[in-house]
Structures are given as C-alpha cells and as structure tokens.
Coordinates of C-alpha atoms and ligand atoms in Angstrom, one line a residue:
X1 CA -1.7 7.7 -22.4
X2 CA 1.1 9.4 -20.5
X3 CA 0.3 13.0 -19.8
X4 CA 3.7 14.5 -19.2
X5 CA 2.2 16.8 -16.7
X6 CA 4.4 15.8 -13.7
X7 CA 7.3 18.2 -13.6
X8 CA 9.5 18.0 -10.5
X9 CA 6.6 16.2 -8.7
X10 CA 3.0 15.0 -8.9
X11 CA 0.8 17.6 -10.8
X12 CA -2.4 15.5 -11.3
X13 CA -5.7 15.3 -9.6
X14 CA -6.1 15.8 -5.8
X15 CA -8.3 13.7 -3.7
X16 CA -11.3 14.9 -1.6
X17 CA -9.8 12.8 1.2
X18 CA -12.5 13.4 3.8
X19 CA -15.2 12.1 1.6
X20 CA -13.1 9.3 0.3
X21 CA -12.1 8.2 3.8
X22 CA -15.8 8.2 4.9
X23 CA -16.9 6.3 1.9
X24 CA -14.2 3.6 2.6
X25 CA -15.2 3.4 6.2
X26 CA -19.0 3.2 5.4
X27 CA -18.5 0.6 2.6
X28 CA -16.4 -1.5 5.0
X29 CA -19.0 -1.3 7.7
X30 CA -21.8 -2.3 5.3
X31 CA -19.8 -5.4 4.4
X32 CA -19.2 -6.5 7.9
X33 CA -15.7 -5.3 8.5
X34 CA -14.5 -4.2 12.0
X35 CA -13.5 -0.6 12.1
X36 CA -11.2 1.1 14.5
X37 CA -9.8 4.6 14.7
X38 CA -6.0 4.0 15.3
X39 CA -5.2 7.6 16.0
X40 CA -5.7 11.1 14.6
X41 CA -3.6 13.2 12.3
X42 CA -4.7 16.7 13.2
X43 CA -8.5 16.7 12.5
X44 CA -8.3 13.5 10.4
X45 CA -9.1 10.0 11.9
X46 CA -6.7 7.3 10.8
X47 CA -8.9 4.3 10.1
X48 CA -7.9 0.7 10.5
X49 CA -10.3 -1.8 8.9
X50 CA -10.4 -5.6 9.4
X51 CA -12.2 -8.2 7.3
X52 CA -12.6 -11.5 9.1
X53 CA -12.3 -14.7 7.0
X54 CA -15.8 -15.7 5.7
X55 CA -14.8 -19.4 5.8
X56 CA -14.0 -20.1 9.5
X57 CA -13.1 -23.7 9.0
X58 CA -9.8 -23.2 7.2
X59 CA -6.7 -21.5 8.6
X60 CA -7.0 -18.0 7.3
X61 CA -4.3 -16.3 5.3
X62 CA -3.4 -13.0 6.9
X63 CA -3.0 -10.1 4.5
X64 CA -1.9 -6.6 5.4
X65 CA -2.7 -3.7 3.0
X66 CA -1.8 0.0 3.5
X67 CA -2.2 3.0 1.3
X68 CA -1.9 6.8 1.3
X69 CA 1.3 7.1 3.4
X70 CA 2.5 9.7 0.8
X71 CA 0.1 12.6 0.4
X72 CA 1.0 13.1 -3.3
X73 CA -0.2 9.6 -4.3
X74 CA -4.0 9.6 -4.5
X75 CA -4.5 6.4 -6.4
X76 CA -3.8 4.2 -3.3
X77 CA -6.8 5.3 -1.2
X78 CA -9.0 5.2 -4.3
X79 CA -7.8 1.6 -4.9
X80 CA -8.6 0.8 -1.3
X81 CA -12.1 2.2 -1.8
X82 CA -12.6 0.1 -4.9
X83 CA -11.3 -3.1 -3.3
X84 CA -13.6 -2.7 -0.3
X85 CA -16.6 -1.8 -2.5
X86 CA -16.0 -4.8 -4.9
X87 CA -15.6 -7.2 -1.9
X88 CA -14.1 -9.9 -4.1
X89 CA -11.9 -11.5 -1.4
X90 CA -11.3 -15.3 -1.3
X91 CA -13.2 -16.8 1.6
X92 CA -10.2 -17.9 3.7
X93 CA -8.4 -14.6 3.9
X94 CA -8.3 -12.1 6.7
X95 CA -7.6 -8.6 5.6
X96 CA -6.1 -5.8 7.7
X97 CA -6.3 -2.5 5.8
X98 CA -5.1 1.0 6.5
X99 CA -6.8 2.9 3.6
X100 CA -5.0 6.3 4.2
X101 CA -2.1 6.9 6.5
X102 CA -1.5 10.5 5.6
X103 CA -4.8 12.3 4.9
X104 CA -3.4 15.7 5.8
X105 CA -0.7 15.3 3.1
X106 CA -3.5 14.3 0.7
X107 CA -5.2 17.6 1.3
X108 CA -2.2 19.5 0.1
X109 CA -0.6 17.1 -2.4
X110 CA 2.3 16.8 -0.1
X111 CA 4.4 13.7 0.3
X112 CA 5.2 14.3 4.0
X113 CA 2.9 14.4 7.0
X114 CA 1.9 17.4 9.2
X115 CA 5.3 17.4 10.8
X116 CA 7.1 17.8 7.5
X117 CA 8.5 14.3 7.9
X118 CA 8.2 11.5 5.4
X119 CA 6.4 8.9 7.4
X120 CA 7.7 6.3 5.0
X121 CA 11.2 6.9 6.4
X122 CA 10.2 6.9 10.0
X123 CA 9.8 3.2 10.9
X124 CA 13.1 2.4 12.5
X125 CA 13.0 4.8 15.5
X126 CA 9.8 6.8 14.9
X127 CA 9.9 10.5 15.5
X128 CA 6.2 11.1 14.6
X129 CA 3.3 10.1 16.8
X130 CA 1.5 8.7 13.8
X131 CA 4.2 6.2 13.0
X132 CA 4.7 5.3 16.7
X133 CA 0.9 4.5 16.9
X134 CA 1.0 2.5 13.7
X135 CA 4.1 0.5 14.7
X136 CA 2.6 -0.1 18.2
X137 CA -0.5 -1.5 16.5
X138 CA 1.6 -3.7 14.2
X139 CA 3.6 -5.0 17.1
X140 CA 0.4 -6.3 18.7
X141 CA -0.5 -8.3 15.6
X142 CA 0.5 -11.9 14.7
X143 CA 2.7 -12.2 11.6
X144 CA 1.2 -11.7 8.1
X145 CA 1.4 -14.1 5.1
X146 CA 1.9 -11.1 2.8
X147 CA 2.0 -7.3 3.1
X148 CA 0.9 -5.1 0.1
X149 CA 1.7 -1.4 0.1
X150 CA 0.1 0.9 -2.4
X151 CA 2.2 3.7 -3.8
X152 CA 2.7 5.9 -6.8
X153 CA 5.8 7.2 -8.6
X154 CA 5.5 10.5 -10.4
X155 CA 8.5 9.9 -12.6
X156 CA 7.8 6.3 -13.7
X157 CA 6.8 5.4 -17.3
X158 CA 4.8 2.4 -16.1
X159 CA 3.8 0.3 -13.1
X160 CA 6.5 -1.5 -11.2
X161 CA 6.9 -3.3 -7.8
X162 CA 9.4 -3.9 -5.1
X163 CA 9.6 -7.4 -3.6
X164 CA 11.1 -8.2 -0.2
X165 CA 11.1 -12.0 0.1
X166 CA 13.3 -12.9 3.0
X167 CA 12.8 -16.7 3.2
X168 CA 12.6 -17.7 -0.4
X169 CA 8.8 -17.8 -0.6
X170 CA 7.2 -18.4 -4.1
X171 CA 7.2 -15.0 -5.8
X172 CA 3.9 -13.6 -7.1
X173 CA 5.7 -10.7 -8.9
X174 CA 5.3 -12.2 -12.4
X175 CA 1.5 -12.8 -11.8
X176 CA 1.1 -9.2 -10.7
X177 CA 3.0 -7.6 -13.5
X178 CA 1.3 -9.8 -16.1
X179 CA -2.1 -8.9 -14.7
X180 CA -1.4 -5.2 -14.4
X181 CA 0.0 -5.2 -17.9
X182 CA -3.5 -5.8 -19.2
X183 CA -4.7 -2.4 -17.7
X184 CA -1.6 -0.2 -17.4
X185 CA 1.9 0.0 -19.0
X186 CA 4.6 -1.8 -17.1
X187 CA 7.8 0.1 -16.5
X188 CA 10.2 0.1 -19.5
X189 CA 13.0 1.8 -17.7
X190 CA 15.7 -0.4 -16.3
X191 CA 16.3 1.7 -13.2
X192 CA 13.9 3.0 -10.5
X193 CA 15.1 5.0 -7.5
X194 CA 18.6 3.8 -8.2
X195 CA 17.6 0.1 -8.2
X196 CA 17.8 -2.2 -11.3
X197 CA 14.4 -3.2 -12.6
X198 CA 13.7 -6.3 -14.6
X199 CA 10.2 -6.5 -16.3
X200 CA 8.8 -4.1 -13.7
X201 CA 10.2 -6.0 -10.7
X202 CA 12.8 -4.6 -8.2
X203 CA 14.3 -6.9 -5.7
X204 CA 16.3 -4.4 -3.6
X205 CA 19.4 -5.7 -2.0
X206 CA 19.0 -3.9 1.3
X207 CA 20.9 -4.4 4.6
X208 CA 18.4 -3.1 7.1
X209 CA 20.9 -2.7 9.9
X210 CA 22.8 -0.2 7.8
X211 CA 19.7 1.9 7.0
X212 CA 18.8 4.6 9.6
X213 CA 15.5 5.5 7.8
X214 CA 13.3 2.4 7.4
X215 CA 10.3 2.7 5.2
X216 CA 7.2 0.8 6.2
X217 CA 8.1 -2.1 3.9
X218 CA 11.5 -2.6 5.6
X219 CA 9.9 -2.6 9.1
X220 CA 7.3 -5.1 8.0
X221 CA 9.9 -7.3 6.3
X222 CA 12.1 -7.3 9.4
X223 CA 9.3 -7.8 12.0
X224 CA 6.0 -9.0 10.6
X225 CA 6.2 -10.8 7.2
X226 CA 8.6 -12.7 5.0
X227 CA 6.9 -11.4 1.9
X228 CA 6.3 -7.8 1.3
X229 CA 5.3 -6.0 -2.0
X230 CA 5.3 -2.3 -2.7
X231 CA 3.3 -1.5 -5.7
X232 CA 4.1 1.7 -7.6
X233 CA 1.6 3.1 -10.1
X234 CA 2.8 5.7 -12.6
X235 CA 1.2 8.9 -11.5
X236 CA 1.8 10.6 -14.9
X237 CA -1.1 8.5 -16.3
X238 CA -4.8 9.1 -15.9
X239 CA -6.1 8.4 -12.4
X240 CA -8.5 5.6 -13.3
X241 CA -5.6 3.7 -15.0
X242 CA -3.5 4.0 -11.9
X243 CA -6.3 2.9 -9.5
X244 CA -7.0 0.0 -11.8
X245 CA -3.3 -1.0 -11.8
X246 CA -3.2 -1.1 -8.0
X247 CA -6.5 -2.9 -7.6
X248 CA -5.4 -5.5 -10.2
X249 CA -2.0 -5.9 -8.5
X250 CA -3.7 -6.5 -5.1
X251 CA -6.2 -9.0 -6.5
X252 CA -3.5 -10.9 -8.4
X253 CA -1.3 -11.2 -5.3
X254 CA -4.2 -12.3 -3.1
X255 CA -5.4 -14.9 -5.7
X256 CA -1.8 -16.3 -5.8
X257 CA -1.6 -16.5 -2.1
X258 CA -5.0 -18.2 -1.7
X259 CA -4.1 -20.7 -4.4
X260 CA -0.8 -21.4 -2.6
X261 CA -2.6 -22.4 0.5
X262 CA -5.4 -24.6 -1.1
Ligands
LIG1 ZN1 5.1 6.5 -2.1

C-alpha cells in the first residue's frame, strides 16, 4: 500500500484547490452553514465555515477544525470536503471549520505560504497577515471543547496523532487510532519528529514559554481549548486512504465528545 514515492518531501497528487475550495463552500452553503471570507491570500479567499447546532435545546459542544495550513498536504482539504458533504454531525455540536488555510501553497505543493514562511510556526508573534487575521478571528471566539487539526506527514509509515490535553480531559486518542486502523495503517515507528510515539499517539512534553515558533496547535492549546488533536495522515499512501483516515479520525473524536456530554 505504501508507494515509496516521497523522497525528501511529498511527491504525490496535487490538489485543484480552487475547485475544491468552491465545492466545500457550496456544499456548506447547501447544508445551511454560515460562510465568511476571513481574508485573502493573494487571489485566494480564505473561507471560514460555521455549522450551528441542529438541536438548539442542549448546550452545544463547540468544535474547531482546520486543514490545509501546509500546502504539501492535500488530504486535509479533501477530508474537509467529505465531512461537509456527508453531513454526519451529532445534533448538539457547533462546528467552526477552516477548510484550507494555505491555498497558494496547495497550488505549488509548497509547505509554506506566499511569504515563504511556515504559517504553522507563526502563531506566537505572527509575522504574516494571514496568521494575524486567523489569530484575530480566534481571539473573538469563545473557547472550544476540542480542536482538530488535519495534517499529513510525508515520511510516516502510518497515521499518528498529537494530543495536547492540558487539564486531564478524557482522551479520545485510543478511539481515534482504533477507528483509523480499520482504514489506514497506524504508525509503527516509535519516533515522529523527535517525539516518542506509542500506538500512534504522541503526547509532546512542550513548554510553550520556551518556544518562539508556536504552531497553530500550541496557540489553541494555550488560549482556546484544553484538548487539541493534530492528526497526521501518511502521505506516502494513496490519497483516498489518507482522506479516509482523516475523516475517520474526525468522526471518531466528535462521536467521543458527543457521548461524553450526553
Ligand atoms: Zn502539516
């Protein structure tokens, strides 16, 4: 199943991001989501999509999802498209989704944005207008019950995730890796990006104050949520497998959260 095509970086399929972004926006609109253009990245609109809870009686669980911050990771926006089209959300959840934060990078299979800066290292003191706009938007939101960030790793031999769980919440990591294991291999390696991995789960021991270059996850974990997951699909596998892995991971995490509240 592994293609061994990725040498020194992602060498797989590229995404027609303009069409994909429009399809996500249109599918969301048809299903009653609110749509807003947060900002623009060159010619590309950066969409922010919100699904209100369909059950207004219960206290909604607030879920944040983002994808496509790295332009060489096409499975994230495609997973966002599938999630919006399938529309299988529990009734009492409110979703805030950024389906693609770096469309210009997607055009060129480039990790960084137009400025040559990795947006996912720019969340502490943002240098880029895009991350400033994104942080400004986040700062105006109430806290989230969980944040789910969709990524890919070109070197990985399987799916894995990072968990930032700052107040001892019940972990959904085992549900996620069990579910994903049905559709995609889970990482066998015991190290990822320098962190120890156990059964596809990384719990990084980070001290945010000592890090000058916060990724989106660290900012969210410090400011907006006590439970943040970064899902990493293995981009040396076929694209449908990776998309399925991310969709399965999101659905498993949301089901777990919804059951926790009922
Ligand atoms: Zn990434």
